[in-house]
Amino acid sequence: MRALRRAIGWIAALLALGAAALLLWAIARGRPQDMPWTPLDLGAPTGLFTGRKLTALTRDFPQCRALLDHAGVRYTVLPPRRGAGDCGYDDGIRLTAGGARTIGFSPAGLGVACPVAAALATWEWNVVQPAAQRHFGSRVVTIDHFGSYSCRRIYGRDAGTWSEHATADAVDVAGFRLADGRRITVVGDWRGAGAKAAFLHEVRDGACQLFATTLSPDYNAAHRDHLHLDQADRAAGWRACR
């Protein structure tokens, strides 16, 4: 028993030291967004815990809406939806034109769970637009997508785990259109050493910091033509990036 108490004491001390080191590190860098207890701000640069904070919004629809409002994101709330099995959502929104966001979606009228919308806004500001300017000297005006809500299990199987699409907690991004007319597609431009491939890999890597799951053509053939982005609220908060 004494050994157990000693071990617990050492663990607590190490955790306290780790928290203190993290605090000092964040203060030294002038990046409060790197602290786990700093309130989420969608307009702030991405921090170490931004992705986990975004995923946690799956449990707090009012807070998610408040963050969108504070960031100047325009949207309409969708009515709750119920489907077979685990399908349906209570936190759906439809992103609308105007406000702080400048990228449109095609097809128009994309409806997603609120945490996905929050991550898409942050992805646009901190990842997609800066990458487009670096690689092309132009901004993205449209994201082409394959949709969000779909009442189905993973890979459309008859049994097994339900897809995050079944609760609108996922979106599949197929490509990007630039203000100068150029178009970048996952299916056509992922491979290679050119600017388009570099851009796609950069926005995939940036999405990994904001979404609970980011899957690309590097994962498997089923994702050869899109980036799957979702906010799966998993036990222990583990995340997937491929």
CSV table of C-alpha atoms in Angstrom, one decimal:
chain,number,residue,atom,x,y,z
A,1,MET,CA,0.0,0.0,0.0
A,2,ARG,CA,2.9,2.4,0.9
A,3,ALA,CA,4.5,1.6,-2.5
A,4,LEU,CA,1.2,2.3,-4.3
A,5,ARG,CA,0.8,5.7,-2.5
A,6,ARG,CA,4.4,6.5,-3.4
A,7,ALA,CA,3.8,5.7,-7.1
A,8,ILE,CA,0.7,7.8,-7.2
A,9,GLY,CA,2.6,10.6,-5.6
A,10,TRP,CA,5.3,10.4,-8.2
A,11,ILE,CA,2.7,10.3,-11.0
A,12,ALA,CA,0.9,13.4,-9.6
A,13,ALA,CA,4.2,15.2,-9.3
A,14,LEU,CA,5.2,14.4,-12.9
A,15,LEU,CA,1.8,15.6,-14.2
A,16,ALA,CA,2.2,18.8,-12.2
A,17,LEU,CA,5.7,19.4,-13.6
A,18,GLY,CA,4.4,18.6,-17.1
A,19,ALA,CA,1.6,21.1,-16.8
A,20,ALA,CA,4.0,23.8,-15.4
A,21,ALA,CA,6.4,23.1,-18.3
A,22,LEU,CA,3.6,23.4,-20.9
A,23,LEU,CA,2.5,26.7,-19.3
A,24,LEU,CA,6.0,28.2,-19.4
A,25,TRP,CA,6.5,27.0,-22.9
A,26,ALA,CA,3.2,28.6,-24.1
A,27,ILE,CA,4.0,31.8,-22.3
A,28,ALA,CA,7.5,32.0,-23.8
A,29,ARG,CA,6.1,31.5,-27.3
A,30,GLY,CA,3.2,34.0,-26.7
A,31,ARG,CA,0.7,31.3,-27.8
A,32,PRO,CA,-2.1,31.0,-25.3
A,33,GLN,CA,-4.0,28.8,-27.8
A,34,ASP,CA,-1.5,26.0,-27.0
A,35,MET,CA,-2.9,25.7,-23.5
A,36,PRO,CA,-5.6,23.0,-22.9
A,37,TRP,CA,-7.7,25.4,-20.7
A,38,THR,CA,-7.6,28.4,-23.0
A,39,PRO,CA,-11.2,29.0,-24.4
A,40,LEU,CA,-11.5,28.1,-28.1
A,41,ASP,CA,-11.5,31.0,-30.5
A,42,LEU,CA,-12.2,29.9,-34.1
A,43,GLY,CA,-10.3,32.9,-35.4
A,44,ALA,CA,-7.1,32.3,-33.5
A,45,PRO,CA,-4.1,30.5,-34.9
A,46,THR,CA,-4.3,26.7,-34.5
A,47,GLY,CA,-2.9,25.5,-31.2
A,48,LEU,CA,-1.9,22.2,-29.8
A,49,PHE,CA,-5.3,21.5,-28.4
A,50,THR,CA,-7.5,23.2,-31.0
A,51,GLY,CA,-8.5,19.9,-32.6
A,52,ARG,CA,-9.6,18.4,-29.3
A,53,LYS,CA,-11.6,21.5,-28.4
A,54,LEU,CA,-13.3,21.4,-31.8
A,55,THR,CA,-14.3,17.8,-31.4
A,56,ALA,CA,-15.6,18.4,-27.8
A,57,LEU,CA,-18.2,20.7,-29.4
A,58,THR,CA,-20.1,17.6,-30.4
A,59,ARG,CA,-21.4,17.6,-26.8
A,60,ASP,CA,-22.3,21.3,-26.7
A,61,PHE,CA,-24.4,22.6,-29.6
A,62,PRO,CA,-25.1,26.0,-27.9
A,63,GLN,CA,-21.4,26.7,-27.4
A,64,CYS,CA,-20.6,25.7,-30.9
A,65,ARG,CA,-23.2,28.2,-32.3
A,66,ALA,CA,-21.8,30.9,-30.0
A,67,LEU,CA,-18.3,30.3,-31.3
A,68,LEU,CA,-19.6,30.6,-34.9
A,69,ASP,CA,-21.4,33.8,-34.1
A,70,HIS,CA,-18.4,35.3,-32.4
A,71,ALA,CA,-16.2,34.4,-35.4
A,72,GLY,CA,-18.6,36.0,-37.9
A,73,VAL,CA,-19.7,32.7,-39.6
A,74,ARG,CA,-23.1,32.9,-41.1
A,75,TYR,CA,-25.4,29.8,-41.0
A,76,THR,CA,-28.9,28.6,-40.5
A,77,VAL,CA,-29.8,25.9,-37.9
A,78,LEU,CA,-31.3,22.7,-39.5
A,79,PRO,CA,-34.2,21.0,-37.8
A,80,PRO,CA,-33.3,17.8,-35.9
A,81,ARG,CA,-33.3,14.7,-38.1
A,82,ARG,CA,-34.0,11.0,-37.2
A,83,GLY,CA,-33.2,8.0,-39.3
A,84,ALA,CA,-32.8,4.3,-39.0
A,85,GLY,CA,-30.3,2.8,-36.5
A,86,ASP,CA,-27.9,5.5,-35.2
A,87,CYS,CA,-28.7,7.9,-38.0
A,88,GLY,CA,-29.7,11.5,-37.4
A,89,TYR,CA,-28.5,14.7,-35.8
A,90,ASP,CA,-29.6,17.4,-33.4
A,91,ASP,CA,-26.8,19.9,-34.2
A,92,GLY,CA,-27.0,20.4,-37.9
A,93,ILE,CA,-26.3,23.7,-39.5
A,94,ARG,CA,-26.2,25.0,-43.1
A,95,LEU,CA,-23.3,27.3,-43.9
A,96,THR,CA,-24.5,30.4,-45.8
A,97,ALA,CA,-22.8,33.1,-47.9
A,98,GLY,CA,-21.3,36.2,-46.4
A,99,GLY,CA,-19.7,37.0,-43.1
A,100,ALA,CA,-16.1,36.0,-42.2
A,101,ARG,CA,-16.0,33.0,-44.5
A,102,THR,CA,-15.3,33.6,-48.2
A,103,ILE,CA,-15.2,30.1,-49.6
A,104,GLY,CA,-18.4,28.6,-51.1
A,105,PHE,CA,-19.3,25.0,-51.5
A,106,SER,CA,-20.4,23.0,-54.5
A,107,PRO,CA,-23.0,21.6,-54.4
A,108,ALA,CA,-24.3,24.7,-52.6
A,109,GLY,CA,-26.2,24.5,-49.3
A,110,LEU,CA,-23.8,22.2,-47.5
A,111,GLY,CA,-25.4,21.0,-44.2
A,112,VAL,CA,-23.1,19.5,-41.5
A,113,ALA,CA,-22.9,19.0,-37.8
A,114,CYS,CA,-21.9,22.2,-36.0
A,115,PRO,CA,-18.4,21.0,-35.0
A,116,VAL,CA,-17.6,20.1,-38.6
A,117,ALA,CA,-18.6,23.6,-39.7
A,118,ALA,CA,-16.5,25.2,-36.9
A,119,ALA,CA,-13.5,23.2,-38.1
A,120,LEU,CA,-14.1,24.0,-41.7
A,121,ALA,CA,-14.1,27.7,-40.9
A,122,THR,CA,-10.8,27.4,-39.0
A,123,TRP,CA,-9.3,25.2,-41.7
A,124,GLU,CA,-10.2,27.9,-44.3
A,125,TRP,CA,-8.6,30.7,-42.4
A,126,ASN,CA,-5.5,29.0,-41.0
A,127,VAL,CA,-4.7,26.3,-43.6
A,128,VAL,CA,-6.5,26.5,-47.0
A,129,GLN,CA,-6.3,30.1,-47.9
A,130,PRO,CA,-2.6,30.6,-46.8
A,131,ALA,CA,-1.6,27.4,-48.7
A,132,ALA,CA,-3.4,28.6,-51.8
A,133,GLN,CA,-1.6,31.9,-51.7
A,134,ARG,CA,1.8,30.2,-51.2
A,135,HIS,CA,1.4,27.7,-54.0
A,136,PHE,CA,-0.7,29.6,-56.5
A,137,GLY,CA,-0.8,33.3,-55.6
A,138,SER,CA,-4.6,33.1,-55.7
A,139,ARG,CA,-7.3,32.3,-53.2
A,140,VAL,CA,-9.8,29.5,-53.0
A,141,VAL,CA,-13.3,30.5,-53.9
A,142,THR,CA,-15.1,27.1,-53.9
A,143,ILE,CA,-14.6,23.7,-52.2
A,144,ASP,CA,-16.1,20.8,-54.2
A,145,HIS,CA,-17.5,18.1,-52.0
A,146,PHE,CA,-19.4,14.8,-52.0
A,147,GLY,CA,-21.7,15.6,-49.2
A,148,SER,CA,-22.0,15.1,-45.4
A,149,TYR,CA,-25.1,13.4,-44.1
A,150,SER,CA,-25.7,9.8,-45.3
A,151,CYS,CA,-27.5,7.2,-43.2
A,152,ARG,CA,-25.1,4.4,-43.7
A,153,ARG,CA,-22.4,2.3,-42.0
A,154,ILE,CA,-18.7,2.5,-42.8
A,155,TYR,CA,-18.1,1.7,-46.5
A,156,GLY,CA,-21.8,1.1,-46.9
A,157,ARG,CA,-21.7,-2.3,-45.3
A,158,ASP,CA,-24.8,-4.1,-44.1
A,159,ALA,CA,-23.4,-4.5,-40.6
A,160,GLY,CA,-20.7,-2.9,-38.4
A,161,THR,CA,-19.9,0.5,-37.1
A,162,TRP,CA,-22.0,3.4,-38.3
A,163,SER,CA,-20.2,6.0,-40.4
A,164,GLU,CA,-19.7,9.6,-39.0
A,165,HIS,CA,-21.7,10.6,-42.1
A,166,ALA,CA,-24.7,9.0,-40.4
A,167,THR,CA,-24.8,11.9,-37.9
A,168,ALA,CA,-23.5,14.6,-40.3
A,169,ASP,CA,-20.2,14.7,-38.4
A,170,ALA,CA,-18.2,14.2,-41.6
A,171,VAL,CA,-17.7,15.8,-45.0
A,172,ASP,CA,-15.9,14.5,-48.1
A,173,VAL,CA,-13.8,17.1,-49.9
A,174,ALA,CA,-13.2,16.4,-53.6
A,175,GLY,CA,-11.4,19.5,-54.7
A,176,PHE,CA,-10.8,23.3,-54.8
A,177,ARG,CA,-11.5,26.1,-57.3
A,178,LEU,CA,-9.3,29.2,-57.3
A,179,ALA,CA,-10.3,32.8,-58.0
A,180,ASP,CA,-8.1,32.7,-61.2
A,181,GLY,CA,-10.1,29.8,-62.6
A,182,ARG,CA,-7.7,26.9,-61.8
A,183,ARG,CA,-9.1,23.8,-60.3
A,184,ILE,CA,-7.4,21.2,-58.0
A,185,THR,CA,-8.9,17.8,-57.6
A,186,VAL,CA,-7.9,15.0,-55.2
A,187,VAL,CA,-8.4,12.3,-57.8
A,188,GLY,CA,-6.4,14.1,-60.5
A,189,ASP,CA,-3.7,16.0,-58.5
A,190,TRP,CA,-2.8,14.1,-55.4
A,191,ARG,CA,0.2,12.3,-56.9
A,192,GLY,CA,3.2,14.1,-58.3
A,193,ALA,CA,5.6,16.8,-57.4
A,194,GLY,CA,3.8,19.9,-58.6
A,195,ALA,CA,2.2,22.8,-56.8
A,196,LYS,CA,-1.2,21.1,-56.9
A,197,ALA,CA,0.0,18.0,-55.2
A,198,ALA,CA,1.9,20.0,-52.6
A,199,PHE,CA,-1.2,22.1,-51.9
A,200,LEU,CA,-3.4,19.1,-51.4
A,201,HIS,CA,-0.9,17.4,-49.0
A,202,GLU,CA,-0.5,20.7,-47.1
A,203,VAL,CA,-4.3,21.1,-46.6
A,204,ARG,CA,-4.6,17.4,-45.6
A,205,ASP,CA,-1.8,17.9,-43.0
A,206,GLY,CA,-3.5,21.0,-41.7
A,207,ALA,CA,-6.8,19.3,-41.4
A,208,CYS,CA,-5.2,16.6,-39.2
A,209,GLN,CA,-4.7,19.4,-36.6
A,210,LEU,CA,-8.4,20.3,-36.6
A,211,PHE,CA,-10.5,17.2,-37.3
A,212,ALA,CA,-10.6,14.0,-35.3
A,213,THR,CA,-10.2,12.0,-38.5
A,214,THR,CA,-8.5,13.0,-41.8
A,215,LEU,CA,-8.3,10.3,-44.5
A,216,SER,CA,-6.8,10.8,-47.9
A,217,PRO,CA,-5.7,8.7,-50.9
A,218,ASP,CA,-2.7,7.7,-48.8
A,219,TYR,CA,-5.1,5.7,-46.6
A,220,ASN,CA,-6.8,3.4,-49.1
A,221,ALA,CA,-8.4,3.2,-52.5
A,222,ALA,CA,-11.8,4.1,-51.2
A,223,HIS,CA,-10.4,7.6,-50.5
A,224,ARG,CA,-8.6,8.0,-53.9
A,225,ASP,CA,-10.9,10.9,-54.9
A,226,HIS,CA,-11.5,12.8,-51.7
A,227,LEU,CA,-10.4,13.9,-48.2
A,228,HIS,CA,-12.6,12.5,-45.5
A,229,LEU,CA,-12.9,14.9,-42.6
A,230,ASP,CA,-14.8,14.1,-39.5
A,231,GLN,CA,-15.2,15.0,-35.8
A,232,ALA,CA,-15.7,11.5,-34.3
A,233,ASP,CA,-15.8,12.0,-30.5
A,234,ARG,CA,-13.8,8.9,-29.5
A,235,ALA,CA,-12.9,7.4,-26.1
A,236,ALA,CA,-9.6,8.8,-24.9
A,237,GLY,CA,-9.7,11.4,-27.7
A,238,TRP,CA,-7.5,9.5,-30.1
A,239,ARG,CA,-7.2,10.9,-33.6
A,240,ALA,CA,-6.5,9.5,-37.0
A,241,CYS,CA,-4.5,11.2,-39.8
A,242,ARG,CA,-3.6,9.3,-43.0
